[in-house]
PDB file as gemmi writes it, atoms N, CA and C in Angstrom:
CRYST1    1.000    1.000    1.000  90.00  90.00  90.00 P 1                      
ATOM      1  N   MET A   1     -11.811  13.314   0.687  1.00  0.00           N  
ATOM      2  CA  MET A   1     -10.385  12.958  -0.058  1.00  0.00           C  
ATOM      3  C   MET A   1      -9.288  13.006  -1.216  1.00  0.00           C  
ATOM      4  N   GLU A   2      -8.402  14.274  -1.319  1.00  0.00           N  
ATOM      5  CA  GLU A   2      -7.390  13.486  -2.904  1.00  0.00           C  
ATOM      6  C   GLU A   2      -6.148  13.112  -1.823  1.00  0.00           C  
ATOM      7  N   LEU A   3      -4.954  12.359  -3.141  1.00  0.00           N  
ATOM      8  CA  LEU A   3      -4.566  12.118  -2.119  1.00  0.00           C  
ATOM      9  C   LEU A   3      -3.324  12.206  -2.916  1.00  0.00           C  
ATOM     10  N   THR A   4      -1.886  12.605  -2.082  1.00  0.00           N  
ATOM     11  CA  THR A   4      -0.412  13.434  -3.324  1.00  0.00           C  
ATOM     12  C   THR A   4      -0.522  11.950  -3.906  1.00  0.00           C  
ATOM     13  N   THR A   5       0.577  12.931  -4.906  1.00  0.00           N  
ATOM     14  CA  THR A   5       1.286  11.595  -5.372  1.00  0.00           C  
ATOM     15  C   THR A   5       1.977  10.774  -4.126  1.00  0.00           C  
ATOM     16  N   THR A   6       2.645  11.320  -3.623  1.00  0.00           N  
ATOM     17  CA  THR A   6       4.176   9.842  -2.869  1.00  0.00           C  
ATOM     18  C   THR A   6       2.887   9.313  -1.811  1.00  0.00           C  
ATOM     19  N   GLN A   7       1.630   9.952  -1.651  1.00  0.00           N  
ATOM     20  CA  GLN A   7       1.181   8.558  -0.820  1.00  0.00           C  
ATOM     21  C   GLN A   7       0.128   7.270  -1.439  1.00  0.00           C  
ATOM     22  N   ILE A   8       0.107   8.146  -2.603  1.00  0.00           N  
ATOM     23  CA  ILE A   8      -0.574   6.964  -3.986  1.00  0.00           C  
ATOM     24  C   ILE A   8       0.403   5.692  -4.310  1.00  0.00           C  
ATOM     25  N   VAL A   9       2.048   6.642  -4.635  1.00  0.00           N  
ATOM     26  CA  VAL A   9       3.317   5.508  -4.414  1.00  0.00           C  
ATOM     27  C   VAL A   9       2.892   4.411  -3.479  1.00  0.00           C  
ATOM     28  N   ALA A  10       2.963   4.769  -2.573  1.00  0.00           N  
ATOM     29  CA  ALA A  10       3.267   4.707  -1.443  1.00  0.00           C  
ATOM     30  C   ALA A  10       2.102   2.771  -1.432  1.00  0.00           C  
ATOM     31  N   LEU A  11       1.328   3.539  -1.135  1.00  0.00           N  
ATOM     32  CA  LEU A  11       0.137   2.794  -1.034  1.00  0.00           C  
ATOM     33  C   LEU A  11      -0.193   1.530  -2.253  1.00  0.00           C  
ATOM     34  N   SER A  12       0.241   1.933  -3.293  1.00  0.00           N  
ATOM     35  CA  SER A  12       0.307   1.015  -4.551  1.00  0.00           C  
ATOM     36  C   SER A  12       1.834   0.369  -4.320  1.00  0.00           C  
ATOM     37  N   GLY A  13       2.938   0.501  -3.875  1.00  0.00           N  
ATOM     38  CA  GLY A  13       3.409   0.199  -3.804  1.00  0.00           C  
ATOM     39  C   GLY A  13       3.130  -1.527  -2.509  1.00  0.00           C  
ATOM     40  N   PHE A  14       2.808  -0.652  -1.373  1.00  0.00           N  
ATOM     41  CA  PHE A  14       2.069  -1.774  -0.136  1.00  0.00           C  
ATOM     42  C   PHE A  14       1.677  -2.407  -1.191  1.00  0.00           C  
ATOM     43  N   GLY A  15       0.454  -2.610  -1.552  1.00  0.00           N  
ATOM     44  CA  GLY A  15      -0.444  -2.921  -2.829  1.00  0.00           C  
ATOM     45  C   GLY A  15       0.193  -4.383  -3.908  1.00  0.00           C  
ATOM     46  N   GLY A  16       1.031  -3.801  -4.296  1.00  0.00           N  
ATOM     47  CA  GLY A  16       2.079  -4.309  -5.035  1.00  0.00           C  
ATOM     48  C   GLY A  16       2.673  -5.490  -4.722  1.00  0.00           C  
ATOM     49  N   GLY A  17       3.360  -5.182  -2.994  1.00  0.00           N  
ATOM     50  CA  GLY A  17       4.376  -6.049  -2.350  1.00  0.00           C  
ATOM     51  C   GLY A  17       3.779  -7.297  -1.299  1.00  0.00           C  
ATOM     52  N   LEU A  18       1.002  -6.652  -1.081  1.00  0.00           N  
ATOM     53  CA  LEU A  18       0.651  -8.091  -0.870  1.00  0.00           C  
ATOM     54  C   LEU A  18      -0.125  -9.014  -2.167  1.00  0.00           C  
ATOM     55  N   VAL A  19       0.024  -8.021  -3.412  1.00  0.00           N  
ATOM     56  CA  VAL A  19       0.039  -8.930  -4.381  1.00  0.00           C  
ATOM     57  C   VAL A  19       0.833 -10.622  -4.501  1.00  0.00           C  
ATOM     58  N   LEU A  20       1.974  -9.787  -4.806  1.00  0.00           N  
ATOM     59  CA  LEU A  20       3.295 -10.550  -4.681  1.00  0.00           C  
ATOM     60  C   LEU A  20       3.596 -11.313  -4.353  1.00  0.00           C  
ATOM     61  N   GLY A  21       3.952 -10.618  -2.588  1.00  0.00           N  
ATOM     62  CA  GLY A  21       3.974 -11.091  -1.697  1.00  0.00           C  
ATOM     63  C   GLY A  21       2.848 -12.819  -1.580  1.00  0.00           C  
ATOM     64  N   LEU A  22       1.423 -12.978  -1.540  1.00  0.00           N  
ATOM     65  CA  LEU A  22       1.040 -13.770  -1.302  1.00  0.00           C  
ATOM     66  C   LEU A  22       0.937 -14.722  -2.032  1.00  0.00           C  
ATOM     67  N   ALA A  23       1.553 -14.008  -4.088  1.00  0.00           N  
ATOM     68  CA  ALA A  23       1.683 -15.145  -4.709  1.00  0.00           C  
ATOM     69  C   ALA A  23       3.356 -15.627  -4.124  1.00  0.00           C  
ATOM     70  N   ALA A  24       4.008 -14.945  -3.865  1.00  0.00           N  
ATOM     71  CA  ALA A  24       5.875 -15.782  -3.527  1.00  0.00           C  
ATOM     72  C   ALA A  24       5.219 -17.004  -2.307  1.00  0.00           C  
ATOM     73  N   ARG A  25       4.057 -16.470  -1.240  1.00  0.00           N  
ATOM     74  CA  ARG A  25       4.437 -17.589  -0.589  1.00  0.00           C  
ATOM     75  C   ARG A  25       3.812 -18.782  -0.830  1.00  0.00           C  
ATOM     76  N   VAL A  26       1.934 -19.188  -1.870  1.00  0.00           N  
ATOM     77  CA  VAL A  26       1.641 -19.625  -2.567  1.00  0.00           C  
ATOM     78  C   VAL A  26       2.312 -20.504  -3.132  1.00  0.00           C  
ATOM     79  N   GLY A  27       2.902 -19.982  -4.477  1.00  0.00           N  
ATOM     80  CA  GLY A  27       3.614 -20.601  -5.079  1.00  0.00           C  
ATOM     81  C   GLY A  27       5.339 -21.100  -4.748  1.00  0.00           C  
ATOM     82  N   ARG A  28       5.202 -21.221  -3.048  1.00  0.00           N  
ATOM     83  CA  ARG A  28       6.152 -21.378  -2.625  1.00  0.00           C  
ATOM     84  C   ARG A  28       7.928 -20.703  -3.237  1.00  0.00           C  
ATOM     85  N   PHE A  29       7.175 -20.053  -3.887  1.00  0.00           N  
ATOM     86  CA  PHE A  29       9.222 -18.983  -4.281  1.00  0.00           C  
ATOM     87  C   PHE A  29      10.119 -18.474  -3.016  1.00  0.00           C  
ATOM     88  N   CYS A  30      11.046 -19.501  -2.977  1.00  0.00           N  
ATOM     89  CA  CYS A  30      11.901 -19.300  -1.961  1.00  0.00           C  
ATOM     90  C   CYS A  30      13.489 -19.571  -2.285  1.00  0.00           C  
ATOM     91  N   THR A  31      14.124 -18.488  -2.904  1.00  0.00           N  
ATOM     92  CA  THR A  31      15.303 -19.130  -3.172  1.00  0.00           C  
ATOM     93  C   THR A  31      16.217 -19.835  -3.003  1.00  0.00           C  
ATOM     94  N   MET A  32      16.657 -20.417  -1.172  1.00  0.00           N  
ATOM     95  CA  MET A  32      16.744 -21.419  -0.432  1.00  0.00           C  
ATOM     96  C   MET A  32      15.990 -22.663  -1.110  1.00  0.00           C  
ATOM     97  N   GLY A  33      15.447 -22.863  -0.773  1.00  0.00           N  
ATOM     98  CA  GLY A  33      14.112 -23.865  -0.782  1.00  0.00           C  
ATOM     99  C   GLY A  33      14.639 -24.990  -2.559  1.00  0.00           C  
ATOM    100  N   ALA A  34      14.518 -24.201  -3.874  1.00  0.00           N  
ATOM    101  CA  ALA A  34      14.832 -23.947  -5.286  1.00  0.00           C  
ATOM    102  C   ALA A  34      16.244 -24.823  -5.699  1.00  0.00           C  
ATOM    103  N   PHE A  35      17.081 -24.200  -5.010  1.00  0.00           N  
ATOM    104  CA  PHE A  35      18.324 -24.560  -4.276  1.00  0.00           C  
ATOM    105  C   PHE A  35      17.924 -25.802  -3.642  1.00  0.00           C  
ATOM    106  N   GLU A  36      18.053 -25.960  -2.404  1.00  0.00           N  
ATOM    107  CA  GLU A  36      17.332 -27.777  -2.015  1.00  0.00           C  
ATOM    108  C   GLU A  36      16.686 -27.608  -2.721  1.00  0.00           C  
ATOM    109  N   ASP A  37      15.623 -28.139  -2.930  1.00  0.00           N  
ATOM    110  CA  ASP A  37      15.055 -29.463  -4.376  1.00  0.00           C  
ATOM    111  C   ASP A  37      15.896 -29.472  -5.777  1.00  0.00           C  
ATOM    112  N   ALA A  38      16.861 -28.811  -5.718  1.00  0.00           N  
ATOM    113  CA  ALA A  38      18.082 -28.712  -7.108  1.00  0.00           C  
ATOM    114  C   ALA A  38      18.602 -29.571  -6.820  1.00  0.00           C  
ATOM    115  N   PHE A  39      18.862 -29.282  -5.524  1.00  0.00           N  
ATOM    116  CA  PHE A  39      20.241 -29.887  -5.446  1.00  0.00           C  
ATOM    117  C   PHE A  39      19.864 -31.635  -4.360  1.00  0.00           C  
ATOM    118  N   LEU A  40      19.254 -31.404  -3.569  1.00  0.00           N  
ATOM    119  CA  LEU A  40      18.962 -32.393  -2.611  1.00  0.00           C  
ATOM    120  C   LEU A  40      17.658 -33.293  -3.188  1.00  0.00           C  
ATOM    121  N   GLY A  41      16.990 -33.180  -4.115  1.00  0.00           N  
ATOM    122  CA  GLY A  41      15.559 -33.620  -4.297  1.00  0.00           C  
ATOM    123  C   GLY A  41      16.171 -34.013  -6.115  1.00  0.00           C  
ATOM    124  N   ASP A  42      16.742 -33.558  -6.341  1.00  0.00           N  
ATOM    125  CA  ASP A  42      16.323 -33.906  -7.922  1.00  0.00           C  
ATOM    126  C   ASP A  42      15.599 -32.848  -8.767  1.00  0.00           C  
ATOM    127  N   ASP A  43      15.454 -31.520  -8.121  1.00  0.00           N  
ATOM    128  CA  ASP A  43      13.398 -31.399  -8.673  1.00  0.00           C  
ATOM    129  C   ASP A  43      14.265 -30.609  -9.370  1.00  0.00           C  
ATOM    130  N   ARG A  44      14.453 -30.075  -9.469  1.00  0.00           N  
ATOM    131  CA  ARG A  44      14.287 -27.980 -10.606  1.00  0.00           C  
ATOM    132  C   ARG A  44      13.922 -26.939 -10.768  1.00  0.00           C  
ATOM    133  N   ARG A  45      12.480 -27.500 -11.337  1.00  0.00           N  
ATOM    134  CA  ARG A  45      11.190 -26.442 -11.635  1.00  0.00           C  
ATOM    135  C   ARG A  45      11.475 -25.424 -10.768  1.00  0.00           C  
ATOM    136  N   ARG A  46      11.330 -25.366  -9.387  1.00  0.00           N  
ATOM    137  CA  ARG A  46      11.446 -23.754  -8.481  1.00  0.00           C  
ATOM    138  C   ARG A  46      12.839 -23.352  -9.211  1.00  0.00           C  
ATOM    139  N   LEU A  47      14.235 -24.102  -9.266  1.00  0.00           N  
ATOM    140  CA  LEU A  47      15.402 -23.027  -9.946  1.00  0.00           C  
ATOM    141  C   LEU A  47      15.135 -22.391 -11.353  1.00  0.00           C  
ATOM    142  N   ARG A  48      13.635 -22.965 -12.023  1.00  0.00           N  
ATOM    143  CA  ARG A  48      13.672 -23.097 -13.546  1.00  0.00           C  
ATOM    144  C   ARG A  48      13.211 -20.731 -13.125  1.00  0.00           C  
ATOM    145  N   SER A  49      11.669 -21.025 -11.820  1.00  0.00           N  
ATOM    146  CA  SER A  49      11.270 -20.066 -11.915  1.00  0.00           C  
ATOM    147  C   SER A  49      11.326 -19.658 -11.549  1.00  0.00           C  
ATOM    148  N   TRP A  50      12.379 -19.252 -10.140  1.00  0.00           N  
ATOM    149  CA  TRP A  50      13.906 -19.005 -10.646  1.00  0.00           C  
ATOM    150  C   TRP A  50      14.441 -18.004 -11.106  1.00  0.00           C  
ATOM    151  N   GLY A  51      15.498 -18.262 -12.054  1.00  0.00           N  
ATOM    152  CA  GLY A  51      15.727 -18.389 -13.307  1.00  0.00           C  
ATOM    153  C   GLY A  51      15.137 -17.142 -14.205  1.00  0.00           C  
ATOM    154  N   LEU A  52      13.744 -17.674 -14.369  1.00  0.00           N  
ATOM    155  CA  LEU A  52      13.012 -17.435 -15.355  1.00  0.00           C  
ATOM    156  C   LEU A  52      12.468 -15.663 -14.569  1.00  0.00           C  
ATOM    157  N   ALA A  53      12.985 -15.378 -13.804  1.00  0.00           N  
ATOM    158  CA  ALA A  53      11.845 -14.310 -12.628  1.00  0.00           C  
ATOM    159  C   ALA A  53      13.047 -13.316 -12.025  1.00  0.00           C  
ATOM    160  N   ILE A  54      14.778 -14.208 -13.017  1.00  0.00           N  
ATOM    161  CA  ILE A  54      15.334 -13.030 -12.768  1.00  0.00           C  
ATOM    162  C   ILE A  54      15.350 -12.827 -14.348  1.00  0.00           C  
ATOM    163  N   ALA A  55      15.243 -13.358 -15.022  1.00  0.00           N  
ATOM    164  CA  ALA A  55      15.200 -12.921 -16.882  1.00  0.00           C  
ATOM    165  C   ALA A  55      14.670 -12.193 -17.071  1.00  0.00           C  
ATOM    166  N   VAL A  56      13.422 -12.324 -17.196  1.00  0.00           N  
ATOM    167  CA  VAL A  56      12.320 -11.001 -16.571  1.00  0.00           C  
ATOM    168  C   VAL A  56      12.502 -10.094 -16.073  1.00  0.00           C  
ATOM    169  N   ALA A  57      13.592 -10.034 -14.762  1.00  0.00           N  
ATOM    170  CA  ALA A  57      13.637  -8.407 -14.659  1.00  0.00           C  
ATOM    171  C   ALA A  57      14.701  -7.606 -15.012  1.00  0.00           C  
ATOM    172  N   ILE A  58      15.313  -8.325 -15.306  1.00  0.00           N  
ATOM    173  CA  ILE A  58      16.006  -8.399 -16.295  1.00  0.00           C  
ATOM    174  C   ILE A  58      16.207  -7.664 -17.211  1.00  0.00           C  
ATOM    175  N   ALA A  59      14.986  -8.277 -18.696  1.00  0.00           N  
ATOM    176  CA  ALA A  59      14.996  -8.065 -19.286  1.00  0.00           C  
ATOM    177  C   ALA A  59      14.911  -6.728 -19.410  1.00  0.00           C  
ATOM    178  N   VAL A  60      12.999  -6.754 -18.430  1.00  0.00           N  
ATOM    179  CA  VAL A  60      12.414  -5.678 -17.904  1.00  0.00           C  
ATOM    180  C   VAL A  60      12.823  -4.108 -17.680  1.00  0.00           C  
ATOM    181  N   THR A  61      14.278  -4.375 -17.394  1.00  0.00           N  
ATOM    182  CA  THR A  61      14.909  -2.682 -16.362  1.00  0.00           C  
ATOM    183  C   THR A  61      15.057  -2.637 -17.625  1.00  0.00           C  
ATOM    184  N   GLN A  62      15.925  -3.558 -18.285  1.00  0.00           N  
ATOM    185  CA  GLN A  62      16.488  -2.869 -19.763  1.00  0.00           C  
ATOM    186  C   GLN A  62      15.954  -1.966 -20.971  1.00  0.00           C  
ATOM    187  N   VAL A  63      14.314  -2.783 -21.099  1.00  0.00           N  
ATOM    188  CA  VAL A  63      13.288  -2.485 -22.020  1.00  0.00           C  
ATOM    189  C   VAL A  63      12.958  -1.311 -21.675  1.00  0.00           C  
ATOM    190  N   LEU A  64      12.749  -0.564 -20.245  1.00  0.00           N  
ATOM    191  CA  LEU A  64      12.093   0.729 -19.709  1.00  0.00           C  
ATOM    192  C   LEU A  64      13.550   1.310 -18.784  1.00  0.00           C  
ATOM    193  N   ALA A  65      14.946   1.094 -18.987  1.00  0.00           N  
ATOM    194  CA  ALA A  65      15.656   1.879 -19.499  1.00  0.00           C  
ATOM    195  C   ALA A  65      16.437   2.289 -20.846  1.00  0.00           C  
ATOM    196  N   ALA A  66      16.153   1.701 -21.656  1.00  0.00           N  
ATOM    197  CA  ALA A  66      15.731   1.787 -23.102  1.00  0.00           C  
ATOM    198  C   ALA A  66      15.475   3.431 -23.696  1.00  0.00           C  
ATOM    199  N   ALA A  67      13.545   2.506 -23.060  1.00  0.00           N  
ATOM    200  CA  ALA A  67      13.439   3.783 -23.814  1.00  0.00           C  
ATOM    201  C   ALA A  67      12.470   4.919 -22.702  1.00  0.00           C  
ATOM    202  N   GLY A  68      14.041   5.161 -22.319  1.00  0.00           N  
ATOM    203  CA  GLY A  68      13.917   6.414 -21.083  1.00  0.00           C  
ATOM    204  C   GLY A  68      12.854   6.871 -20.074  1.00  0.00           C  
ATOM    205  N   VAL A  69      12.191   5.479 -19.717  1.00  0.00           N  
ATOM    206  CA  VAL A  69      11.620   5.626 -18.345  1.00  0.00           C  
ATOM    207  C   VAL A  69      12.439   5.131 -16.841  1.00  0.00           C  
ATOM    208  N   PHE A  70      13.659   5.496 -17.220  1.00  0.00           N  
ATOM    209  CA  PHE A  70      14.055   5.625 -15.688  1.00  0.00           C  
ATOM    210  C   PHE A  70      16.026   5.689 -16.136  1.00  0.00           C  
ATOM    211  N   ASP A  71      16.554   6.185 -16.011  1.00  0.00           N  
ATOM    212  CA  ASP A  71      17.807   5.943 -15.751  1.00  0.00           C  
ATOM    213  C   ASP A  71      18.858   5.588 -14.279  1.00  0.00           C  
ATOM    214  N   LEU A  72      19.358   4.276 -14.806  1.00  0.00           N  
ATOM    215  CA  LEU A  72      20.052   3.582 -14.429  1.00  0.00           C  
ATOM    216  C   LEU A  72      21.068   3.679 -13.255  1.00  0.00           C  
ATOM    217  N   ARG A  73      21.872   4.797 -14.486  1.00  0.00           N  
ATOM    218  CA  ARG A  73      23.117   4.765 -13.852  1.00  0.00           C  
ATOM    219  C   ARG A  73      22.324   6.469 -12.074  1.00  0.00           C  
ATOM    220  N   HIS A  74      21.095   6.268 -11.574  1.00  0.00           N  
ATOM    221  CA  HIS A  74      20.342   6.901 -10.362  1.00  0.00           C  
ATOM    222  C   HIS A  74      20.361   5.379  -9.378  1.00  0.00           C  
ATOM    223  N   SER A  75      20.319   4.635  -9.821  1.00  0.00           N  
ATOM    224  CA  SER A  75      20.298   3.014  -8.877  1.00  0.00           C  
ATOM    225  C   SER A  75      21.208   2.917  -7.842  1.00  0.00           C  
ATOM    226  N   ILE A  76      20.574   2.977  -7.062  1.00  0.00           N  
ATOM    227  CA  ILE A  76      21.117   2.736  -5.034  1.00  0.00           C  
ATOM    228  C   ILE A  76      22.061   1.546  -5.440  1.00  0.00           C  
ATOM    229  N   TYR A  77      22.210   0.290  -6.520  1.00  0.00           N  
ATOM    230  CA  TYR A  77      22.843  -0.906  -6.807  1.00  0.00           C  
ATOM    231  C   TYR A  77      24.673  -0.271  -7.470  1.00  0.00           C  
ATOM    232  N   LEU A  78      24.163   0.384  -8.326  1.00  0.00           N  
ATOM    233  CA  LEU A  78      25.320   1.139  -8.919  1.00  0.00           C  
ATOM    234  C   LEU A  78      25.507   2.421  -8.330  1.00  0.00           C  
ATOM    235  N   PRO A  79      26.584   2.568  -6.968  1.00  0.00           N  
ATOM    236  CA  PRO A  79      27.354   3.628  -6.317  1.00  0.00           C  
ATOM    237  C   PRO A  79      28.732   3.713  -7.391  1.00  0.00           C  
ATOM    238  N   THR A  80      27.939   5.517  -6.852  1.00  0.00           N  
ATOM    239  CA  THR A  80      29.479   5.797  -7.767  1.00  0.00           C  
ATOM    240  C   THR A  80      31.108   5.758  -6.558  1.00  0.00           C  
ATOM    241  N   SER A  81      30.947   5.686  -5.334  1.00  0.00           N  
ATOM    242  CA  SER A  81      31.830   4.642  -5.103  1.00  0.00           C  
ATOM    243  C   SER A  81      32.329   3.894  -4.300  1.00  0.00           C  
ATOM    244  N   PHE A  82      33.064   3.283  -3.876  1.00  0.00           N  
ATOM    245  CA  PHE A  82      33.704   2.335  -3.247  1.00  0.00           C  
ATOM    246  C   PHE A  82      33.628   2.020  -1.516  1.00  0.00           C  
ATOM    247  N   PRO A  83      32.852   1.554  -0.609  1.00  0.00           N  
ATOM    248  CA  PRO A  83      32.271   2.276   1.029  1.00  0.00           C  
ATOM    249  C   PRO A  83      33.295   1.674   1.653  1.00  0.00           C  
ATOM    250  N   TRP A  84      35.143   2.542   0.817  1.00  0.00           N  
ATOM    251  CA  TRP A  84      36.389   1.282   2.266  1.00  0.00           C  
ATOM    252  C   TRP A  84      36.213   1.215   3.236  1.00  0.00           C  
ATOM    253  N   LEU A  85      35.950   2.362   4.404  1.00  0.00           N  
ATOM    254  CA  LEU A  85      35.639   1.685   5.859  1.00  0.00           C  
ATOM    255  C   LEU A  85      34.513   0.973   6.841  1.00  0.00           C  
ATOM    256  N   GLY A  86      33.883   0.692   5.320  1.00  0.00           N  
ATOM    257  CA  GLY A  86      32.435  -0.117   6.191  1.00  0.00           C  
ATOM    258  C   GLY A  86      33.071  -1.248   5.722  1.00  0.00           C  
ATOM    259  N   ALA A  87      33.209  -2.029   4.427  1.00  0.00           N  
ATOM    260  CA  ALA A  87      34.019  -3.109   3.922  1.00  0.00           C  
ATOM    261  C   ALA A  87      34.494  -3.392   4.605  1.00  0.00           C  
ATOM    262  N   ILE A  88      36.092  -2.854   4.878  1.00  0.00           N  
ATOM    263  CA  ILE A  88      37.082  -3.420   6.077  1.00  0.00           C  
ATOM    264  C   ILE A  88      37.083  -3.328   7.155  1.00  0.00           C  
ATOM    265  N   ALA A  89      35.756  -2.564   7.891  1.00  0.00           N  
ATOM    266  CA  ALA A  89      34.439  -2.836   9.623  1.00  0.00           C  
ATOM    267  C   ALA A  89      34.292  -4.468   9.487  1.00  0.00           C  
ATOM    268  N   GLY A  90      33.217  -4.107   7.924  1.00  0.00           N  
ATOM    269  CA  GLY A  90      32.257  -5.533   8.082  1.00  0.00           C  
ATOM    270  C   GLY A  90      33.375  -6.664   7.828  1.00  0.00           C  
ATOM    271  N   GLY A  91      34.663  -6.679   7.410  1.00  0.00           N  
ATOM    272  CA  GLY A  91      35.023  -7.285   6.628  1.00  0.00           C  
ATOM    273  C   GLY A  91      35.813  -7.815   7.993  1.00  0.00           C  
ATOM    274  N   LEU A  92      36.152  -7.527   9.038  1.00  0.00           N  
ATOM    275  CA  LEU A  92      36.929  -8.446  10.616  1.00  0.00           C  
ATOM    276  C   LEU A  92      35.610  -8.143  11.228  1.00  0.00           C  
ATOM    277  N   MET A  93      34.791  -7.455  11.198  1.00  0.00           N  
ATOM    278  CA  MET A  93      33.566  -8.426  11.829  1.00  0.00           C  
ATOM    279  C   MET A  93      33.086  -9.344  11.799  1.00  0.00           C  
ATOM    280  N   PHE A  94      33.128  -9.370  11.105  1.00  0.00           N  
ATOM    281  CA  PHE A  94      32.343 -10.740  10.035  1.00  0.00           C  
ATOM    282  C   PHE A  94      32.728 -11.959   9.479  1.00  0.00           C  
ATOM    283  N   GLY A  95      34.086 -11.496   9.410  1.00  0.00           N  
ATOM    284  CA  GLY A  95      35.697 -12.636   8.577  1.00  0.00           C  
ATOM    285  C   GLY A  95      35.435 -12.592   7.509  1.00  0.00           C  
TER     286      GLY A  95                                                      
END                                                                             
C-alpha cells in the first residue's frame, strides 16, 4: 500500500504529537503549573523551561522563514483583516 503525501503528513503530525505530548506529560510541561511554581513556590525551573521553549520556537521559525522554507504571511496568526463582528459579539457575550 502506497501512502499519499497528505497521509504521510497526517501520520507524521500524529506521531509528532504523540511524542511531544508524552514528553510534556512526563516532564510536567504546563504553563499554569510553571507560573504557580514560580509565584507560589519560589521555584522558577519550570517557568525557565517554558520560556526557553518559546525562545527556541521563535528562533527556529525566523530561521526557516529567512531560509525561504515557508512564508510567514500565510500564517493563520497574521490575518489580513480584523474580525470586528466576532470581536464585538465575543466582548458582549464574555465581557
